Coordinates of C-alpha atoms and ligand atoms in Angstrom, one line a residue:
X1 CA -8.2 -10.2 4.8
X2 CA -5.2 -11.5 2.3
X3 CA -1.6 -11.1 3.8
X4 CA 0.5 -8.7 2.6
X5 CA 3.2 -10.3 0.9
X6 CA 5.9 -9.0 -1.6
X7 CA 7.1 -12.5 -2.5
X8 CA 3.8 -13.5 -4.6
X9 CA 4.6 -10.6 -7.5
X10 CA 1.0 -10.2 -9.5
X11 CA 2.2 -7.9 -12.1
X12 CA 5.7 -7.3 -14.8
X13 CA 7.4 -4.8 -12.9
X14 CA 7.0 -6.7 -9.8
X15 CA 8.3 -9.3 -11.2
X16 CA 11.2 -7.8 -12.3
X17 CA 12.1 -6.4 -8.8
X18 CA 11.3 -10.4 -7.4
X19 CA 14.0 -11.5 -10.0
X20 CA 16.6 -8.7 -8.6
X21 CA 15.9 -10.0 -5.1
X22 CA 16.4 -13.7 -5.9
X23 CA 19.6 -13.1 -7.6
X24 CA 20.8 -10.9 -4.6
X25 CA 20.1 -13.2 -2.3
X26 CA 21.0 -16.3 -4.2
X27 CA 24.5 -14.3 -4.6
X28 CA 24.8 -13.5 -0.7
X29 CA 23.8 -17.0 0.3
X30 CA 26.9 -18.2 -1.6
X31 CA 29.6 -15.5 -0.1
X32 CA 27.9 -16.6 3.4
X33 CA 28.5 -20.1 2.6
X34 CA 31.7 -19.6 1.0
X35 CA 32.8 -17.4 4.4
X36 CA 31.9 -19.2 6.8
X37 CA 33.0 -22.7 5.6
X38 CA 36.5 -20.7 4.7
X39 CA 36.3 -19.8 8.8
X40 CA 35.0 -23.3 10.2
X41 CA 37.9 -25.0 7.7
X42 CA 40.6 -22.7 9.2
X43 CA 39.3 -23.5 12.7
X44 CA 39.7 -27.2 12.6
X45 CA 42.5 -27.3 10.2
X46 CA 44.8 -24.8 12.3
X47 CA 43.3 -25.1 15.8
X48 CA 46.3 -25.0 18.5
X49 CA 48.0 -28.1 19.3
X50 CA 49.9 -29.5 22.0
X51 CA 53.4 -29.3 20.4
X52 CA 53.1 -28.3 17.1
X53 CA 54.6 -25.2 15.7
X54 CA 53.1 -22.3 14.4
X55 CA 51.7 -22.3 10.4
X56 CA 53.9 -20.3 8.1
X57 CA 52.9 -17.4 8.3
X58 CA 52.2 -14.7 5.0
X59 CA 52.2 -11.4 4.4
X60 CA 51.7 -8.7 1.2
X61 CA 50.6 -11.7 -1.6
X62 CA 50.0 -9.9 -4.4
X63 CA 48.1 -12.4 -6.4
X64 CA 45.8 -12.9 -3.5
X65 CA 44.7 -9.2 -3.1
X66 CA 44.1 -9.2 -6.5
X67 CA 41.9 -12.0 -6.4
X68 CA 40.1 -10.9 -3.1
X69 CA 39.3 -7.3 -5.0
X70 CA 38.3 -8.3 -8.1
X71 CA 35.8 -10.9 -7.2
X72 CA 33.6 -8.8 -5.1
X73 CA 34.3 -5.6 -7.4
X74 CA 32.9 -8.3 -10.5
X75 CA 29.7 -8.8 -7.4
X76 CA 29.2 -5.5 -7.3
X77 CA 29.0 -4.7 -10.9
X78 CA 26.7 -7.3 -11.8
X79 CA 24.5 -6.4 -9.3
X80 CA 24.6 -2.7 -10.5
X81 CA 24.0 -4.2 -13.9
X82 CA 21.2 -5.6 -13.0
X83 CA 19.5 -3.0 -10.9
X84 CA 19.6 -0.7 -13.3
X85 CA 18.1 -3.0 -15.6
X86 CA 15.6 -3.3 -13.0
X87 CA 15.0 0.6 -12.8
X88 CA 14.6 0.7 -16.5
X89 CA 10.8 0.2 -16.1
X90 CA 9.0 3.2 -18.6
X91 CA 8.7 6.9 -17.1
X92 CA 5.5 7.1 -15.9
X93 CA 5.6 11.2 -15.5
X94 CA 6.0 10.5 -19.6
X95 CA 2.2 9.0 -20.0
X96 CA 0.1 12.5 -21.3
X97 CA -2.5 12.3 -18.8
X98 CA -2.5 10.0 -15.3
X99 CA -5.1 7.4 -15.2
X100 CA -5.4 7.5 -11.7
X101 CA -4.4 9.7 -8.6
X102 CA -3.9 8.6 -5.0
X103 CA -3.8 11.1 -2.3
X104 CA -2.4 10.1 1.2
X105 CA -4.3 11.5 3.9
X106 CA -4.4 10.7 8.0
X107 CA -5.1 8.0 7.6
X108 CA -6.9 6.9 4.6
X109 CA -6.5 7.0 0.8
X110 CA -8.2 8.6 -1.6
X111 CA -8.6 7.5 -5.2
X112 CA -10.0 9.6 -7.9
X113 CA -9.7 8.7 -11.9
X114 CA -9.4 12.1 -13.9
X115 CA -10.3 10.2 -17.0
X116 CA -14.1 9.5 -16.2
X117 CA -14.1 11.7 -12.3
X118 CA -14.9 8.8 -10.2
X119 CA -14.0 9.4 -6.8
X120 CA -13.6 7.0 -3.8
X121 CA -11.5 6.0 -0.8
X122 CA -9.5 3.1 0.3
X123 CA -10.9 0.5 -2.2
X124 CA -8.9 1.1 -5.3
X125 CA -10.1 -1.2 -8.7
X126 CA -8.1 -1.2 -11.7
X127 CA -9.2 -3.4 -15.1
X128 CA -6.6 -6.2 -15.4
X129 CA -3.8 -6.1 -17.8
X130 CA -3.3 -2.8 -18.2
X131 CA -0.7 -0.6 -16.8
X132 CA -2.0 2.5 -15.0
X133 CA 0.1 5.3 -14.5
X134 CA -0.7 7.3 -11.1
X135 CA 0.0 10.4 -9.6
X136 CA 0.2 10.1 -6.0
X137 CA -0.1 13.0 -3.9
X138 CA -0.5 14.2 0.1
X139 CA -3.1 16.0 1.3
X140 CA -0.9 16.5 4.9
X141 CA 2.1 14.6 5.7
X142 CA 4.6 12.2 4.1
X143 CA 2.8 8.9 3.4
X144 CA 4.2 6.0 1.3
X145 CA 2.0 4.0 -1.1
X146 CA 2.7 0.2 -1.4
X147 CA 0.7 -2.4 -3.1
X148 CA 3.9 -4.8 -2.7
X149 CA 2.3 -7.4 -5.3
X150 CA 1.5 -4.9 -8.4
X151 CA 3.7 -2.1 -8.0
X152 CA 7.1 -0.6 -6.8
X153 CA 6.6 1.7 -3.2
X154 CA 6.7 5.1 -3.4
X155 CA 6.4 7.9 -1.3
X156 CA 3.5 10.6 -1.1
X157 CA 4.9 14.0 -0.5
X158 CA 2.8 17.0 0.0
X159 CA 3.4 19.4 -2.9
X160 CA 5.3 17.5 -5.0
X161 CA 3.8 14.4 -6.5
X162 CA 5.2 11.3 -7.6
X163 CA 4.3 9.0 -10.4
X164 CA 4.3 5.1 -10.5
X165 CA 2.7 2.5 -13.2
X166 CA 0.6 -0.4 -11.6
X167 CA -0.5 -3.4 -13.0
X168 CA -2.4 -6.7 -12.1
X169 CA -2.1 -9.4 -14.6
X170 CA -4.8 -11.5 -13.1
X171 CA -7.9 -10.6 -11.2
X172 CA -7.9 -10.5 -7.4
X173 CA -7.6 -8.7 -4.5
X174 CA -5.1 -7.4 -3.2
X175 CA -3.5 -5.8 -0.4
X176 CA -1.9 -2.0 0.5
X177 CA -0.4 -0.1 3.4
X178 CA 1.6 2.8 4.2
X179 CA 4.5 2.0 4.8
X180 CA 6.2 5.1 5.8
X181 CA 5.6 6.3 9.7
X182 CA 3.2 9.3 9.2
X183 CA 0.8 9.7 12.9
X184 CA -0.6 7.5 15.4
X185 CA -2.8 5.3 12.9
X186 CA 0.0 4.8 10.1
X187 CA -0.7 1.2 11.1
X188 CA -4.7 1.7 10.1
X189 CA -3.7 3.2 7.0
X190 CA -4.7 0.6 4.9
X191 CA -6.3 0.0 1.5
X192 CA -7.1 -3.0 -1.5
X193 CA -7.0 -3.3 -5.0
X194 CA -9.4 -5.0 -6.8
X195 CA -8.6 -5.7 -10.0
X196 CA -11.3 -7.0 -11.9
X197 CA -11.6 -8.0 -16.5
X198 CA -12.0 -4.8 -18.0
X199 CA -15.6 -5.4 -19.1
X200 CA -16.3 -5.8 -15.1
X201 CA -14.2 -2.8 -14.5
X202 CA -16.0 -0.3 -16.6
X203 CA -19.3 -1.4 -15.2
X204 CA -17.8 -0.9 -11.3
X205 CA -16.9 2.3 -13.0
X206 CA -20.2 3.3 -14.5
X207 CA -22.1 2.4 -11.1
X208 CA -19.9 4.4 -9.2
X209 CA -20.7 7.8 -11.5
X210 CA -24.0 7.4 -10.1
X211 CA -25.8 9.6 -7.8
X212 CA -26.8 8.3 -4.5
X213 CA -30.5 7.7 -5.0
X214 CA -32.8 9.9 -2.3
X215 CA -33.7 6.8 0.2
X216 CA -37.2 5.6 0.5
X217 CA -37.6 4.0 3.8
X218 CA -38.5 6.4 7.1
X219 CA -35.8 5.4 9.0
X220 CA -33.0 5.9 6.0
X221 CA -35.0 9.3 5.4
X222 CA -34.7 10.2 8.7
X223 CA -30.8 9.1 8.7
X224 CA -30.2 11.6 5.6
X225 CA -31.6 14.2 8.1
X226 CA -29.2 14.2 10.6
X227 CA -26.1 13.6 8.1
X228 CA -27.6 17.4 6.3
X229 CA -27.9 19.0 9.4
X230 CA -24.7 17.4 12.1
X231 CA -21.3 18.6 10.6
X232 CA -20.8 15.1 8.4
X233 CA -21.6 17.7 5.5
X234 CA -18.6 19.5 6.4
X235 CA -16.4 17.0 6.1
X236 CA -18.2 14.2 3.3
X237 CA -19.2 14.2 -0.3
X238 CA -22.4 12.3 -1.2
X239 CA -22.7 12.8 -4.7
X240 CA -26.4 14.0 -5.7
X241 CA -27.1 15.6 -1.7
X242 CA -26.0 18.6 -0.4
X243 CA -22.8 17.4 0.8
X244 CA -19.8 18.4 -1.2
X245 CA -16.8 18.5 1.1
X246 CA -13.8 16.6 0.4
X247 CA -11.8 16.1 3.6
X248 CA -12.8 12.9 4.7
X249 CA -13.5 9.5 2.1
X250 CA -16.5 10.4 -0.7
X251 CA -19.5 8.2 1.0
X252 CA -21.3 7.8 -2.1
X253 CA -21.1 4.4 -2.6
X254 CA -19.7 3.6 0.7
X255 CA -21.9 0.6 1.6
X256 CA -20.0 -1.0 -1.9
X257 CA -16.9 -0.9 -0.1
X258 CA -15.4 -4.1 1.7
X259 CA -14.1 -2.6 4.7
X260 CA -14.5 0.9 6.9
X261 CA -11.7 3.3 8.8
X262 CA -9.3 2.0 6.2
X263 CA -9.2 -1.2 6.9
X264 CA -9.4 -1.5 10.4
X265 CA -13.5 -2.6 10.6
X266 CA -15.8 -4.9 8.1
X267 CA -18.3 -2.9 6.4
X268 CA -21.2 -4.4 8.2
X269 CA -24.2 -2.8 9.8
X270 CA -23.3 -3.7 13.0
X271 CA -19.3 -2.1 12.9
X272 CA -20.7 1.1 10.7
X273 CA -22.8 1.6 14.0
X274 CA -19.8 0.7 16.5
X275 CA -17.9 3.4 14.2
X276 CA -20.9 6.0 14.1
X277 CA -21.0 5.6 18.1
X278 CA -17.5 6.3 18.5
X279 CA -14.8 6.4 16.0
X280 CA -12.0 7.3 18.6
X281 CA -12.3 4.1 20.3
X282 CA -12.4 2.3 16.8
X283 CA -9.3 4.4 15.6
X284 CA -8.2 6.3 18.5
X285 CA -6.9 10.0 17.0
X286 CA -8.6 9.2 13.5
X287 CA -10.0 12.9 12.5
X288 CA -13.7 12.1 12.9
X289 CA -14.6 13.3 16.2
X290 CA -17.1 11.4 18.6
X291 CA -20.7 13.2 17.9
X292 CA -22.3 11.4 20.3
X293 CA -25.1 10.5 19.0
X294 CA -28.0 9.1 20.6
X295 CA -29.0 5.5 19.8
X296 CA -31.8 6.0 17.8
X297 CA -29.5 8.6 15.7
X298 CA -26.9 5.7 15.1
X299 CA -29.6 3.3 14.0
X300 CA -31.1 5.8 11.7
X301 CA -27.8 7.1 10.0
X302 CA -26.2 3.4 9.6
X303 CA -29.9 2.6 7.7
X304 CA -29.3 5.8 5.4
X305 CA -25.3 5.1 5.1
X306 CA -26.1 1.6 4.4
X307 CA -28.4 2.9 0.9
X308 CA -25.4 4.4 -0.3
X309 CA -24.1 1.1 -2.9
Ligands
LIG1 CU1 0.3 7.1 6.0 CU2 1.9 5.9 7.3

């Protein structure tokens, strides 16, 4: 899995913020220098010495608290000069429609793009060089969306949703959190971008508008089975089956996704079964409950879970 860094910035606005933080810090490593050779420089130069007299001492100079005020009030300015430059990135709430719209649940994220009503969770692709504007929403409690190389971080808040602009200027993958403390697995709360040309985009796009196809082997058949008749349907969408429900991810193309639990497990046969056994001890207080499924139950829904592409 890539790192998640905010130093490597893959998009314009990022960049922007990277600029603001070198110049900050460029400016504080100076006063820090500045200070503390001022302090090590008075230490040697007027240390104590056996006989001498004390330094003249000063008090009230009126040039000097001059100086001492307007030098860091000049700081200050320019660094308030330069945030708001910064902040001056385009309204997002002003695009007509948004092109995408994450909601924050615990603990996984859900992405759906009104524009052409594909649906998924956790794996988020966006067609490079193009500015998105998003909606972001909460399904429960306060979450915070953070892709640190594409976009600023914002917060999710039920009821009141937020907008942002992301961008990726070149394709690639990379990595999201939440990073704002919302329940035990805040820390499994994860999610990727994939930002793929736009040509490869719209075909990603296309395949996921497509229903799941019925599955043809016995032991995929058999799989579909149980997911109709446990309580997955209750909670799961499968595009083109009976199940509709939207509180947990869309599975409809789950077995395209890179990763299951948000994050926390490789999609592979073998971990989709470790999860289907027992998703507490995967994600301990993740909302999927522990069905406890017999073996053969486990091997027949990972065979149907794993048709869903
Ligand atoms: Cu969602 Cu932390």
């Amino acid at each position: 899995m890539n790192v998640l860094t905010s130093l490597s910035p893959g998009s314009q606005d990022v960049q922007a913020i990277d600029r603001l933080w070198m110049i900050s810090i460029a400016i504080f490593g100076l006063i820090f220098l500045f200070v503390t050779g001022l302090i090590v420089f008075s230490l040697m130069k007027y240390r104590w010495r056996e006989g001498e007299p004390d330094p003249k001492q000063v008090a009230g100079q009126h040039t000097v608290e001059m100086v001492w005020t307007a030098i860091p009030l000049g700081i200050v300015t320019l660094l308030f000069l330069l945030t708001i430059k910064t902040m001056s990135i385009a309204d997002p709430t002003a695009a007509p429609a948004p092109d995408l719209v994450i909601t924050g649940h615990q603990w996984w994220w859900e992405a759906f793009y009104p524009k052409s009503g594909v649906i998924t969770a956790n794996e988020i692709h966006l067609p490079t060089g193009k500015s998105l504007s998003v909606r972001l929403d909460a399904a429960d409690v306060l979450h915070e969306f953070w892709v640190a190389q594409l976009a600023r971080k914002m917060t999710t808040v039920p009821g009141h949703p937020n907008h942002i602009w992301i961008e990726a200027d070149t394709a690639g993958t990379y990595p999201g959190s939440c990073s704002e403390f919302c329940g035990t697995e805040h820390a499994w709360m994860r999610f990727t971008v994939v930002a793929q040309p736009p040509a490869e985009f719209a075909a990603w796009e296309q395949a996921q508008l497509q229903p799941s196809a019925p599955p043809t082997a016995p032991q995929a058949q058999q799989g579909e089975q149980i997911f109709m008749q446990m309580s997955c349907v209750n909670c799961h969408d499968i595009n083109g089956t009976a199940a509709k429900a939207h509180v947990g991810p869309d599975l409809t193309h789950l077995a395209s996704r890179a990763q299951i639990g948000a994050g926390i497990l490789d999609n592979t046969p073998e971990n989709l079964s470790r999860w289907l056994r027992d998703p507490q001890a995967v994600k301990p207080g993740v909302e999927m409950p522990n069905f406890e499924f017999t073996e053969d139950q486990v091997t027949a829904l990972t065979a149907y879970l794993e048709t869903l592409r």
